[in-house]
């Protein structure tokens, strides 16, 4: 009981001292005086990497020039972007920071690529990743619906369909119902949608490619 009282007094003392602080930096310093330690998590490390990231090759410079310009997306820029993305030495922090900032030219480039090939799961994943930082429900509905119609691989369709549902559900849009009511979705695909709707735990049995998640996060794992 004595130890508990001492702990309570120490807590009250720390609380009283930190309440006097005028900034988060002062709070951190005061807590360190009491023996607390602070460690950077993965997000902090990524933020630091992105802050100092600069183009290191001509291709990366062309990509950045596009991101920071007013020009329209093109097949040439898209090829540069995809080549960088799938290269063994991709400058992930450089590309990632344009996702996190919601760069409009990056969005236009991804949508340009999906306009030409709505079945491209890499670009589809890029679109979802971009949407985590710059969300637009209309874009989600349009892009995901079009990809779900175009995709002809069952596993890819399951992944696209499930992501469509997850990204729109919190915004009062039932993607499963919308797909079931869409005349351009085949009966075979609708059976997959029904199975996803009625057996949500089955999603964890899908063997999604590990590389897909690297593409989405642009992080080193």
JSON list of C-alpha atoms in Angstrom, two decimals:
[
{"chain": "A", "resi": 1, "resn": "UNK", "atom": "CA", "xyz": [0.00, 0.00, 0.00]},
{"chain": "A", "resi": 2, "resn": "UNK", "atom": "CA", "xyz": [2.90, 2.28, 0.83]},
{"chain": "A", "resi": 3, "resn": "UNK", "atom": "CA", "xyz": [4.44, 1.74, -2.61]},
{"chain": "A", "resi": 4, "resn": "UNK", "atom": "CA", "xyz": [1.12, 2.55, -4.27]},
{"chain": "A", "resi": 5, "resn": "UNK", "atom": "CA", "xyz": [0.89, 5.83, -2.33]},
{"chain": "A", "resi": 6, "resn": "UNK", "atom": "CA", "xyz": [4.44, 6.72, -3.37]},
{"chain": "A", "resi": 7, "resn": "UNK", "atom": "CA", "xyz": [3.59, 5.96, -6.99]},
{"chain": "A", "resi": 8, "resn": "UNK", "atom": "CA", "xyz": [0.51, 8.17, -6.80]},
{"chain": "A", "resi": 9, "resn": "UNK", "atom": "CA", "xyz": [2.54, 11.02, -5.31]},
{"chain": "A", "resi": 10, "resn": "UNK", "atom": "CA", "xyz": [5.17, 10.66, -8.02]},
{"chain": "A", "resi": 11, "resn": "UNK", "atom": "CA", "xyz": [2.48, 10.66, -10.71]},
{"chain": "A", "resi": 12, "resn": "UNK", "atom": "CA", "xyz": [0.88, 13.78, -9.22]},
{"chain": "A", "resi": 13, "resn": "UNK", "atom": "CA", "xyz": [4.28, 15.47, -9.13]},
{"chain": "A", "resi": 14, "resn": "UNK", "atom": "CA", "xyz": [4.99, 14.63, -12.78]},
{"chain": "A", "resi": 15, "resn": "UNK", "atom": "CA", "xyz": [1.52, 15.76, -13.82]},
{"chain": "A", "resi": 16, "resn": "UNK", "atom": "CA", "xyz": [1.93, 19.04, -11.94]},
{"chain": "A", "resi": 17, "resn": "UNK", "atom": "CA", "xyz": [5.31, 19.73, -13.53]},
{"chain": "A", "resi": 18, "resn": "UNK", "atom": "CA", "xyz": [4.24, 18.87, -17.09]},
{"chain": "A", "resi": 19, "resn": "UNK", "atom": "CA", "xyz": [1.14, 21.05, -16.73]},
{"chain": "A", "resi": 20, "resn": "UNK", "atom": "CA", "xyz": [3.48, 24.01, -16.31]},
{"chain": "A", "resi": 21, "resn": "UNK", "atom": "CA", "xyz": [5.10, 23.34, -19.68]},
{"chain": "A", "resi": 22, "resn": "UNK", "atom": "CA", "xyz": [4.19, 25.63, -22.55]},
{"chain": "A", "resi": 23, "resn": "UNK", "atom": "CA", "xyz": [5.07, 23.40, -25.50]},
{"chain": "A", "resi": 24, "resn": "UNK", "atom": "CA", "xyz": [5.32, 19.70, -26.47]},
{"chain": "A", "resi": 25, "resn": "UNK", "atom": "CA", "xyz": [9.11, 20.07, -26.52]},
{"chain": "A", "resi": 26, "resn": "UNK", "atom": "CA", "xyz": [9.09, 21.27, -22.90]},
{"chain": "A", "resi": 27, "resn": "UNK", "atom": "CA", "xyz": [6.85, 18.36, -21.89]},
{"chain": "A", "resi": 28, "resn": "UNK", "atom": "CA", "xyz": [9.24, 15.91, -23.56]},
{"chain": "A", "resi": 29, "resn": "UNK", "atom": "CA", "xyz": [12.25, 17.47, -21.84]},
{"chain": "A", "resi": 30, "resn": "UNK", "atom": "CA", "xyz": [10.55, 17.41, -18.44]},
{"chain": "A", "resi": 31, "resn": "UNK", "atom": "CA", "xyz": [9.54, 13.77, -18.81]},
{"chain": "A", "resi": 32, "resn": "UNK", "atom": "CA", "xyz": [13.11, 12.88, -19.79]},
{"chain": "A", "resi": 33, "resn": "UNK", "atom": "CA", "xyz": [14.24, 14.46, -16.51]},
{"chain": "A", "resi": 34, "resn": "UNK", "atom": "CA", "xyz": [12.02, 11.92, -14.74]},
{"chain": "A", "resi": 35, "resn": "UNK", "atom": "CA", "xyz": [13.63, 9.05, -16.61]},
{"chain": "A", "resi": 36, "resn": "UNK", "atom": "CA", "xyz": [11.24, 8.63, -19.52]},
{"chain": "A", "resi": 37, "resn": "UNK", "atom": "CA", "xyz": [12.75, 7.66, -22.89]},
{"chain": "A", "resi": 38, "resn": "UNK", "atom": "CA", "xyz": [11.37, 8.37, -26.35]},
{"chain": "A", "resi": 39, "resn": "UNK", "atom": "CA", "xyz": [11.93, 6.26, -29.45]},
{"chain": "A", "resi": 40, "resn": "UNK", "atom": "CA", "xyz": [11.21, 7.04, -33.09]},
{"chain": "A", "resi": 41, "resn": "UNK", "atom": "CA", "xyz": [8.70, 4.71, -34.72]},
{"chain": "A", "resi": 42, "resn": "UNK", "atom": "CA", "xyz": [8.60, 3.70, -38.37]},
{"chain": "A", "resi": 43, "resn": "UNK", "atom": "CA", "xyz": [6.50, 6.71, -39.37]},
{"chain": "A", "resi": 44, "resn": "UNK", "atom": "CA", "xyz": [9.06, 9.11, -37.91]},
{"chain": "A", "resi": 45, "resn": "UNK", "atom": "CA", "xyz": [11.84, 7.37, -39.79]},
{"chain": "A", "resi": 46, "resn": "UNK", "atom": "CA", "xyz": [9.87, 7.55, -43.04]},
{"chain": "A", "resi": 47, "resn": "UNK", "atom": "CA", "xyz": [9.16, 11.25, -42.46]},
{"chain": "A", "resi": 48, "resn": "UNK", "atom": "CA", "xyz": [12.86, 11.92, -42.01]},
{"chain": "A", "resi": 49, "resn": "UNK", "atom": "CA", "xyz": [13.70, 9.96, -45.16]},
{"chain": "A", "resi": 50, "resn": "UNK", "atom": "CA", "xyz": [11.12, 11.86, -47.17]},
{"chain": "A", "resi": 51, "resn": "UNK", "atom": "CA", "xyz": [12.33, 15.22, -45.88]},
{"chain": "A", "resi": 52, "resn": "UNK", "atom": "CA", "xyz": [15.80, 14.72, -47.32]},
{"chain": "A", "resi": 53, "resn": "UNK", "atom": "CA", "xyz": [14.83, 12.66, -50.38]},
{"chain": "A", "resi": 54, "resn": "UNK", "atom": "CA", "xyz": [15.99, 14.14, -53.69]},
{"chain": "A", "resi": 55, "resn": "UNK", "atom": "CA", "xyz": [16.19, 12.87, -57.26]},
{"chain": "A", "resi": 56, "resn": "UNK", "atom": "CA", "xyz": [19.32, 10.78, -57.74]},
{"chain": "A", "resi": 57, "resn": "UNK", "atom": "CA", "xyz": [18.92, 9.82, -61.40]},
{"chain": "A", "resi": 58, "resn": "UNK", "atom": "CA", "xyz": [17.72, 11.47, -64.59]},
{"chain": "A", "resi": 59, "resn": "UNK", "atom": "CA", "xyz": [14.59, 9.33, -64.53]},
{"chain": "A", "resi": 60, "resn": "UNK", "atom": "CA", "xyz": [13.75, 10.41, -60.99]},
{"chain": "A", "resi": 61, "resn": "UNK", "atom": "CA", "xyz": [14.35, 14.03, -61.98]},
{"chain": "A", "resi": 62, "resn": "UNK", "atom": "CA", "xyz": [11.91, 13.69, -64.90]},
{"chain": "A", "resi": 63, "resn": "UNK", "atom": "CA", "xyz": [9.29, 12.25, -62.57]},
{"chain": "A", "resi": 64, "resn": "UNK", "atom": "CA", "xyz": [9.73, 15.05, -60.03]},
{"chain": "A", "resi": 65, "resn": "UNK", "atom": "CA", "xyz": [9.64, 17.66, -62.80]},
{"chain": "A", "resi": 66, "resn": "UNK", "atom": "CA", "xyz": [6.28, 16.25, -63.84]},
{"chain": "A", "resi": 67, "resn": "UNK", "atom": "CA", "xyz": [4.93, 16.19, -60.27]},
{"chain": "A", "resi": 68, "resn": "UNK", "atom": "CA", "xyz": [5.87, 19.85, -59.84]},
{"chain": "A", "resi": 69, "resn": "UNK", "atom": "CA", "xyz": [4.68, 21.08, -63.24]},
{"chain": "A", "resi": 70, "resn": "UNK", "atom": "CA", "xyz": [1.39, 21.89, -64.95]},
{"chain": "A", "resi": 71, "resn": "UNK", "atom": "CA", "xyz": [1.81, 19.48, -67.85]},
{"chain": "A", "resi": 72, "resn": "UNK", "atom": "CA", "xyz": [-0.59, 16.66, -68.68]},
{"chain": "A", "resi": 73, "resn": "UNK", "atom": "CA", "xyz": [0.24, 13.01, -67.96]},
{"chain": "A", "resi": 74, "resn": "UNK", "atom": "CA", "xyz": [1.64, 11.03, -70.87]},
{"chain": "A", "resi": 75, "resn": "UNK", "atom": "CA", "xyz": [2.72, 7.54, -71.78]},
{"chain": "A", "resi": 76, "resn": "UNK", "atom": "CA", "xyz": [6.36, 8.65, -71.49]},
{"chain": "A", "resi": 77, "resn": "UNK", "atom": "CA", "xyz": [5.94, 9.89, -67.91]},
{"chain": "A", "resi": 78, "resn": "UNK", "atom": "CA", "xyz": [3.90, 6.83, -66.97]},
{"chain": "A", "resi": 79, "resn": "UNK", "atom": "CA", "xyz": [6.65, 4.55, -68.29]},
{"chain": "A", "resi": 80, "resn": "UNK", "atom": "CA", "xyz": [9.22, 6.45, -66.22]},
{"chain": "A", "resi": 81, "resn": "UNK", "atom": "CA", "xyz": [7.03, 6.18, -63.14]},
{"chain": "A", "resi": 82, "resn": "UNK", "atom": "CA", "xyz": [6.46, 2.44, -63.55]},
{"chain": "A", "resi": 83, "resn": "UNK", "atom": "CA", "xyz": [10.11, 1.78, -64.35]},
{"chain": "A", "resi": 84, "resn": "UNK", "atom": "CA", "xyz": [11.14, 3.58, -61.17]},
{"chain": "A", "resi": 85, "resn": "UNK", "atom": "CA", "xyz": [8.45, 1.88, -59.12]},
{"chain": "A", "resi": 86, "resn": "UNK", "atom": "CA", "xyz": [9.49, -1.62, -60.12]},
{"chain": "A", "resi": 87, "resn": "UNK", "atom": "CA", "xyz": [13.24, -1.03, -60.11]},
{"chain": "A", "resi": 88, "resn": "UNK", "atom": "CA", "xyz": [15.39, -2.76, -57.50]},
{"chain": "A", "resi": 89, "resn": "UNK", "atom": "CA", "xyz": [16.73, 0.59, -56.33]},
{"chain": "A", "resi": 90, "resn": "UNK", "atom": "CA", "xyz": [13.49, 2.57, -56.37]},
{"chain": "A", "resi": 91, "resn": "UNK", "atom": "CA", "xyz": [13.82, 5.87, -54.51]},
{"chain": "A", "resi": 92, "resn": "UNK", "atom": "CA", "xyz": [10.87, 5.03, -52.28]},
{"chain": "A", "resi": 93, "resn": "UNK", "atom": "CA", "xyz": [11.06, 8.04, -49.93]},
{"chain": "A", "resi": 94, "resn": "UNK", "atom": "CA", "xyz": [11.06, 10.41, -52.92]},
{"chain": "A", "resi": 95, "resn": "UNK", "atom": "CA", "xyz": [7.98, 8.83, -54.51]},
{"chain": "A", "resi": 96, "resn": "UNK", "atom": "CA", "xyz": [6.22, 8.26, -51.20]},
{"chain": "A", "resi": 97, "resn": "UNK", "atom": "CA", "xyz": [6.25, 11.89, -50.16]},
{"chain": "A", "resi": 98, "resn": "UNK", "atom": "CA", "xyz": [4.28, 12.85, -53.27]},
{"chain": "A", "resi": 99, "resn": "UNK", "atom": "CA", "xyz": [1.63, 10.31, -52.30]},
{"chain": "A", "resi": 100, "resn": "UNK", "atom": "CA", "xyz": [1.43, 11.66, -48.78]},
{"chain": "A", "resi": 101, "resn": "UNK", "atom": "CA", "xyz": [1.15, 15.25, -49.98]},
{"chain": "A", "resi": 102, "resn": "UNK", "atom": "CA", "xyz": [-1.77, 14.33, -52.25]},
{"chain": "A", "resi": 103, "resn": "UNK", "atom": "CA", "xyz": [0.07, 15.58, -55.32]},
{"chain": "A", "resi": 104, "resn": "UNK", "atom": "CA", "xyz": [-2.59, 16.20, -57.97]},
{"chain": "A", "resi": 105, "resn": "UNK", "atom": "CA", "xyz": [-0.28, 15.39, -60.87]},
{"chain": "A", "resi": 106, "resn": "UNK", "atom": "CA", "xyz": [0.51, 12.00, -59.33]},
{"chain": "A", "resi": 107, "resn": "UNK", "atom": "CA", "xyz": [-3.22, 11.35, -59.05]},
{"chain": "A", "resi": 108, "resn": "UNK", "atom": "CA", "xyz": [-3.73, 12.31, -62.69]},
{"chain": "A", "resi": 109, "resn": "UNK", "atom": "CA", "xyz": [-0.88, 10.01, -63.73]},
{"chain": "A", "resi": 110, "resn": "UNK", "atom": "CA", "xyz": [-2.32, 7.03, -61.86]},
{"chain": "A", "resi": 111, "resn": "UNK", "atom": "CA", "xyz": [-5.78, 7.66, -63.30]},
{"chain": "A", "resi": 112, "resn": "UNK", "atom": "CA", "xyz": [-4.26, 8.09, -66.77]},
{"chain": "A", "resi": 113, "resn": "UNK", "atom": "CA", "xyz": [-2.68, 4.65, -66.40]},
{"chain": "A", "resi": 114, "resn": "UNK", "atom": "CA", "xyz": [-5.92, 3.10, -65.19]},
{"chain": "A", "resi": 115, "resn": "UNK", "atom": "CA", "xyz": [-7.82, 4.71, -68.06]},
{"chain": "A", "resi": 116, "resn": "UNK", "atom": "CA", "xyz": [-5.56, 2.77, -70.41]},
{"chain": "A", "resi": 117, "resn": "UNK", "atom": "CA", "xyz": [-5.50, -0.42, -68.37]},
{"chain": "A", "resi": 118, "resn": "UNK", "atom": "CA", "xyz": [-8.11, -0.68, -65.59]},
{"chain": "A", "resi": 119, "resn": "UNK", "atom": "CA", "xyz": [-6.92, -4.25, -64.87]},
{"chain": "A", "resi": 120, "resn": "UNK", "atom": "CA", "xyz": [-3.47, -3.11, -63.71]},
{"chain": "A", "resi": 121, "resn": "UNK", "atom": "CA", "xyz": [-3.46, -4.14, -60.03]},
{"chain": "A", "resi": 122, "resn": "UNK", "atom": "CA", "xyz": [-0.24, -2.25, -59.35]},
{"chain": "A", "resi": 123, "resn": "UNK", "atom": "CA", "xyz": [-1.80, 1.06, -60.41]},
{"chain": "A", "resi": 124, "resn": "UNK", "atom": "CA", "xyz": [-5.03, 0.07, -58.68]},
{"chain": "A", "resi": 125, "resn": "UNK", "atom": "CA", "xyz": [-3.05, -0.36, -55.44]},
{"chain": "A", "resi": 126, "resn": "UNK", "atom": "CA", "xyz": [-1.35, 2.98, -56.05]},
{"chain": "A", "resi": 127, "resn": "UNK", "atom": "CA", "xyz": [-4.74, 4.61, -56.41]},
{"chain": "A", "resi": 128, "resn": "UNK", "atom": "CA", "xyz": [-5.90, 3.16, -53.08]},
{"chain": "A", "resi": 129, "resn": "UNK", "atom": "CA", "xyz": [-2.69, 4.24, -51.37]},
{"chain": "A", "resi": 130, "resn": "UNK", "atom": "CA", "xyz": [-3.10, 7.76, -52.75]},
{"chain": "A", "resi": 131, "resn": "UNK", "atom": "CA", "xyz": [-6.69, 7.78, -51.49]},
{"chain": "A", "resi": 132, "resn": "UNK", "atom": "CA", "xyz": [-5.47, 7.27, -47.93]},
{"chain": "A", "resi": 133, "resn": "UNK", "atom": "CA", "xyz": [-4.06, 10.80, -48.05]},
{"chain": "A", "resi": 134, "resn": "UNK", "atom": "CA", "xyz": [-6.46, 12.49, -50.47]},
{"chain": "A", "resi": 135, "resn": "UNK", "atom": "CA", "xyz": [-9.84, 10.78, -50.34]},
{"chain": "A", "resi": 136, "resn": "UNK", "atom": "CA", "xyz": [-12.58, 11.34, -52.91]},
{"chain": "A", "resi": 137, "resn": "UNK", "atom": "CA", "xyz": [-15.56, 8.99, -52.76]},
{"chain": "A", "resi": 138, "resn": "UNK", "atom": "CA", "xyz": [-16.62, 9.70, -56.35]},
{"chain": "A", "resi": 139, "resn": "UNK", "atom": "CA", "xyz": [-13.16, 8.72, -57.58]},
{"chain": "A", "resi": 140, "resn": "UNK", "atom": "CA", "xyz": [-13.24, 5.58, -55.44]},
{"chain": "A", "resi": 141, "resn": "UNK", "atom": "CA", "xyz": [-16.60, 4.56, -56.90]},
{"chain": "A", "resi": 142, "resn": "UNK", "atom": "CA", "xyz": [-15.64, 5.32, -60.50]},
{"chain": "A", "resi": 143, "resn": "UNK", "atom": "CA", "xyz": [-12.18, 3.76, -60.49]},
{"chain": "A", "resi": 144, "resn": "UNK", "atom": "CA", "xyz": [-13.08, 0.70, -58.43]},
{"chain": "A", "resi": 145, "resn": "UNK", "atom": "CA", "xyz": [-16.26, -0.01, -60.40]},
{"chain": "A", "resi": 146, "resn": "UNK", "atom": "CA", "xyz": [-14.44, 0.25, -63.71]},
{"chain": "A", "resi": 147, "resn": "UNK", "atom": "CA", "xyz": [-11.62, -2.00, -62.53]},
{"chain": "A", "resi": 148, "resn": "UNK", "atom": "CA", "xyz": [-14.02, -4.57, -61.12]},
{"chain": "A", "resi": 149, "resn": "UNK", "atom": "CA", "xyz": [-15.78, -4.71, -64.48]},
{"chain": "A", "resi": 150, "resn": "UNK", "atom": "CA", "xyz": [-12.53, -5.04, -66.45]},
{"chain": "A", "resi": 151, "resn": "UNK", "atom": "CA", "xyz": [-10.59, -7.48, -64.25]},
{"chain": "A", "resi": 152, "resn": "UNK", "atom": "CA", "xyz": [-10.81, -11.04, -65.56]},
{"chain": "A", "resi": 153, "resn": "UNK", "atom": "CA", "xyz": [-8.77, -12.84, -62.89]},
{"chain": "A", "resi": 154, "resn": "UNK", "atom": "CA", "xyz": [-10.77, -14.19, -59.95]},
{"chain": "A", "resi": 155, "resn": "UNK", "atom": "CA", "xyz": [-8.13, -13.47, -57.29]},
{"chain": "A", "resi": 156, "resn": "UNK", "atom": "CA", "xyz": [-7.57, -9.94, -58.58]},
{"chain": "A", "resi": 157, "resn": "UNK", "atom": "CA", "xyz": [-11.31, -9.39, -58.68]},
{"chain": "A", "resi": 158, "resn": "UNK", "atom": "CA", "xyz": [-11.69, -10.56, -55.08]},
{"chain": "A", "resi": 159, "resn": "UNK", "atom": "CA", "xyz": [-8.95, -8.18, -53.98]},
{"chain": "A", "resi": 160, "resn": "UNK", "atom": "CA", "xyz": [-10.36, -5.24, -55.92]},
{"chain": "A", "resi": 161, "resn": "UNK", "atom": "CA", "xyz": [-13.89, -5.95, -54.79]},
{"chain": "A", "resi": 162, "resn": "UNK", "atom": "CA", "xyz": [-12.91, -6.26, -51.13]},
{"chain": "A", "resi": 163, "resn": "UNK", "atom": "CA", "xyz": [-10.83, -3.06, -51.23]},
{"chain": "A", "resi": 164, "resn": "UNK", "atom": "CA", "xyz": [-13.69, -1.25, -52.94]},
{"chain": "A", "resi": 165, "resn": "UNK", "atom": "CA", "xyz": [-15.97, -2.27, -50.09]},
{"chain": "A", "resi": 166, "resn": "UNK", "atom": "CA", "xyz": [-13.46, -1.33, -47.36]},
{"chain": "A", "resi": 167, "resn": "UNK", "atom": "CA", "xyz": [-12.64, 2.09, -48.79]},
{"chain": "A", "resi": 168, "resn": "UNK", "atom": "CA", "xyz": [-16.27, 3.10, -49.29]},
{"chain": "A", "resi": 169, "resn": "UNK", "atom": "CA", "xyz": [-18.13, 1.44, -46.41]},
{"chain": "A", "resi": 170, "resn": "UNK", "atom": "CA", "xyz": [-17.39, 4.15, -43.83]},
{"chain": "A", "resi": 171, "resn": "UNK", "atom": "CA", "xyz": [-18.85, 6.69, -46.27]},
{"chain": "A", "resi": 172, "resn": "UNK", "atom": "CA", "xyz": [-22.26, 4.99, -46.41]},
{"chain": "A", "resi": 173, "resn": "UNK", "atom": "CA", "xyz": [-21.68, 3.35, -49.78]},
{"chain": "A", "resi": 174, "resn": "UNK", "atom": "CA", "xyz": [-22.34, -0.37, -50.14]},
{"chain": "A", "resi": 175, "resn": "UNK", "atom": "CA", "xyz": [-19.91, -1.48, -52.84]},
{"chain": "A", "resi": 176, "resn": "UNK", "atom": "CA", "xyz": [-21.10, -5.09, -52.71]},
{"chain": "A", "resi": 177, "resn": "UNK", "atom": "CA", "xyz": [-24.70, -4.09, -53.39]},
{"chain": "A", "resi": 178, "resn": "UNK", "atom": "CA", "xyz": [-23.63, -1.69, -56.14]},
{"chain": "A", "resi": 179, "resn": "UNK", "atom": "CA", "xyz": [-21.66, -4.44, -57.90]},
{"chain": "A", "resi": 180, "resn": "UNK", "atom": "CA", "xyz": [-24.52, -6.91, -57.58]},
{"chain": "A", "resi": 181, "resn": "UNK", "atom": "CA", "xyz": [-26.85, -4.41, -59.21]},
{"chain": "A", "resi": 182, "resn": "UNK", "atom": "CA", "xyz": [-24.38, -3.54, -62.00]},
{"chain": "A", "resi": 183, "resn": "UNK", "atom": "CA", "xyz": [-25.39, -5.10, -65.33]},
{"chain": "A", "resi": 184, "resn": "UNK", "atom": "CA", "xyz": [-21.76, -5.11, -66.50]},
{"chain": "A", "resi": 185, "resn": "UNK", "atom": "CA", "xyz": [-20.70, -7.49, -63.73]},
{"chain": "A", "resi": 186, "resn": "UNK", "atom": "CA", "xyz": [-20.96, -11.12, -64.87]},
{"chain": "A", "resi": 187, "resn": "UNK", "atom": "CA", "xyz": [-22.94, -13.71, -62.94]},
{"chain": "A", "resi": 188, "resn": "UNK", "atom": "CA", "xyz": [-19.71, -15.49, -62.05]},
{"chain": "A", "resi": 189, "resn": "UNK", "atom": "CA", "xyz": [-18.31, -12.32, -60.53]},
{"chain": "A", "resi": 190, "resn": "UNK", "atom": "CA", "xyz": [-21.57, -11.65, -58.71]},
{"chain": "A", "resi": 191, "resn": "UNK", "atom": "CA", "xyz": [-21.28, -15.04, -57.06]},
{"chain": "A", "resi": 192, "resn": "UNK", "atom": "CA", "xyz": [-17.85, -14.00, -55.79]},
{"chain": "A", "resi": 193, "resn": "UNK", "atom": "CA", "xyz": [-19.34, -10.75, -54.48]},
{"chain": "A", "resi": 194, "resn": "UNK", "atom": "CA", "xyz": [-22.09, -12.65, -52.66]},
{"chain": "A", "resi": 195, "resn": "UNK", "atom": "CA", "xyz": [-19.51, -14.94, -51.10]},
{"chain": "A", "resi": 196, "resn": "UNK", "atom": "CA", "xyz": [-17.49, -11.96, -49.89]},
{"chain": "A", "resi": 197, "resn": "UNK", "atom": "CA", "xyz": [-20.60, -10.32, -48.51]},
{"chain": "A", "resi": 198, "resn": "UNK", "atom": "CA", "xyz": [-21.88, -13.43, -46.75]},
{"chain": "A", "resi": 199, "resn": "UNK", "atom": "CA", "xyz": [-18.49, -14.81, -45.62]},
{"chain": "A", "resi": 200, "resn": "UNK", "atom": "CA", "xyz": [-16.29, -11.81, -44.81]},
{"chain": "A", "resi": 201, "resn": "UNK", "atom": "CA", "xyz": [-13.73, -13.96, -42.96]},
{"chain": "A", "resi": 202, "resn": "UNK", "atom": "CA", "xyz": [-12.88, -15.72, -46.22]},
{"chain": "A", "resi": 203, "resn": "UNK", "atom": "CA", "xyz": [-10.90, -12.67, -47.34]},
{"chain": "A", "resi": 204, "resn": "UNK", "atom": "CA", "xyz": [-8.04, -13.80, -45.11]},
{"chain": "A", "resi": 205, "resn": "UNK", "atom": "CA", "xyz": [-7.72, -17.01, -47.11]},
{"chain": "A", "resi": 206, "resn": "UNK", "atom": "CA", "xyz": [-6.78, -15.19, -50.30]},
{"chain": "A", "resi": 207, "resn": "UNK", "atom": "CA", "xyz": [-3.16, -15.50, -51.34]},
{"chain": "A", "resi": 208, "resn": "UNK", "atom": "CA", "xyz": [-2.46, -11.91, -52.32]},
{"chain": "A", "resi": 209, "resn": "UNK", "atom": "CA", "xyz": [1.03, -11.32, -53.68]},
{"chain": "A", "resi": 210, "resn": "UNK", "atom": "CA", "xyz": [3.44, -9.92, -51.10]},
{"chain": "A", "resi": 211, "resn": "UNK", "atom": "CA", "xyz": [4.77, -7.47, -53.68]},
{"chain": "A", "resi": 212, "resn": "UNK", "atom": "CA", "xyz": [1.37, -5.79, -53.84]},
{"chain": "A", "resi": 213, "resn": "UNK", "atom": "CA", "xyz": [1.80, -4.53, -50.31]},
{"chain": "A", "resi": 214, "resn": "UNK", "atom": "CA", "xyz": [5.29, -3.19, -51.06]},
{"chain": "A", "resi": 215, "resn": "UNK", "atom": "CA", "xyz": [3.79, -1.33, -54.01]},
{"chain": "A", "resi": 216, "resn": "UNK", "atom": "CA", "xyz": [1.10, 0.18, -51.82]},
{"chain": "A", "resi": 217, "resn": "UNK", "atom": "CA", "xyz": [3.34, 1.33, -48.99]},
{"chain": "A", "resi": 218, "resn": "UNK", "atom": "CA", "xyz": [6.52, 2.23, -50.87]},
{"chain": "A", "resi": 219, "resn": "UNK", "atom": "CA", "xyz": [8.17, 1.16, -47.63]},
{"chain": "A", "resi": 220, "resn": "UNK", "atom": "CA", "xyz": [11.10, -1.11, -46.95]},
{"chain": "A", "resi": 221, "resn": "UNK", "atom": "CA", "xyz": [10.02, -4.31, -45.23]}
]
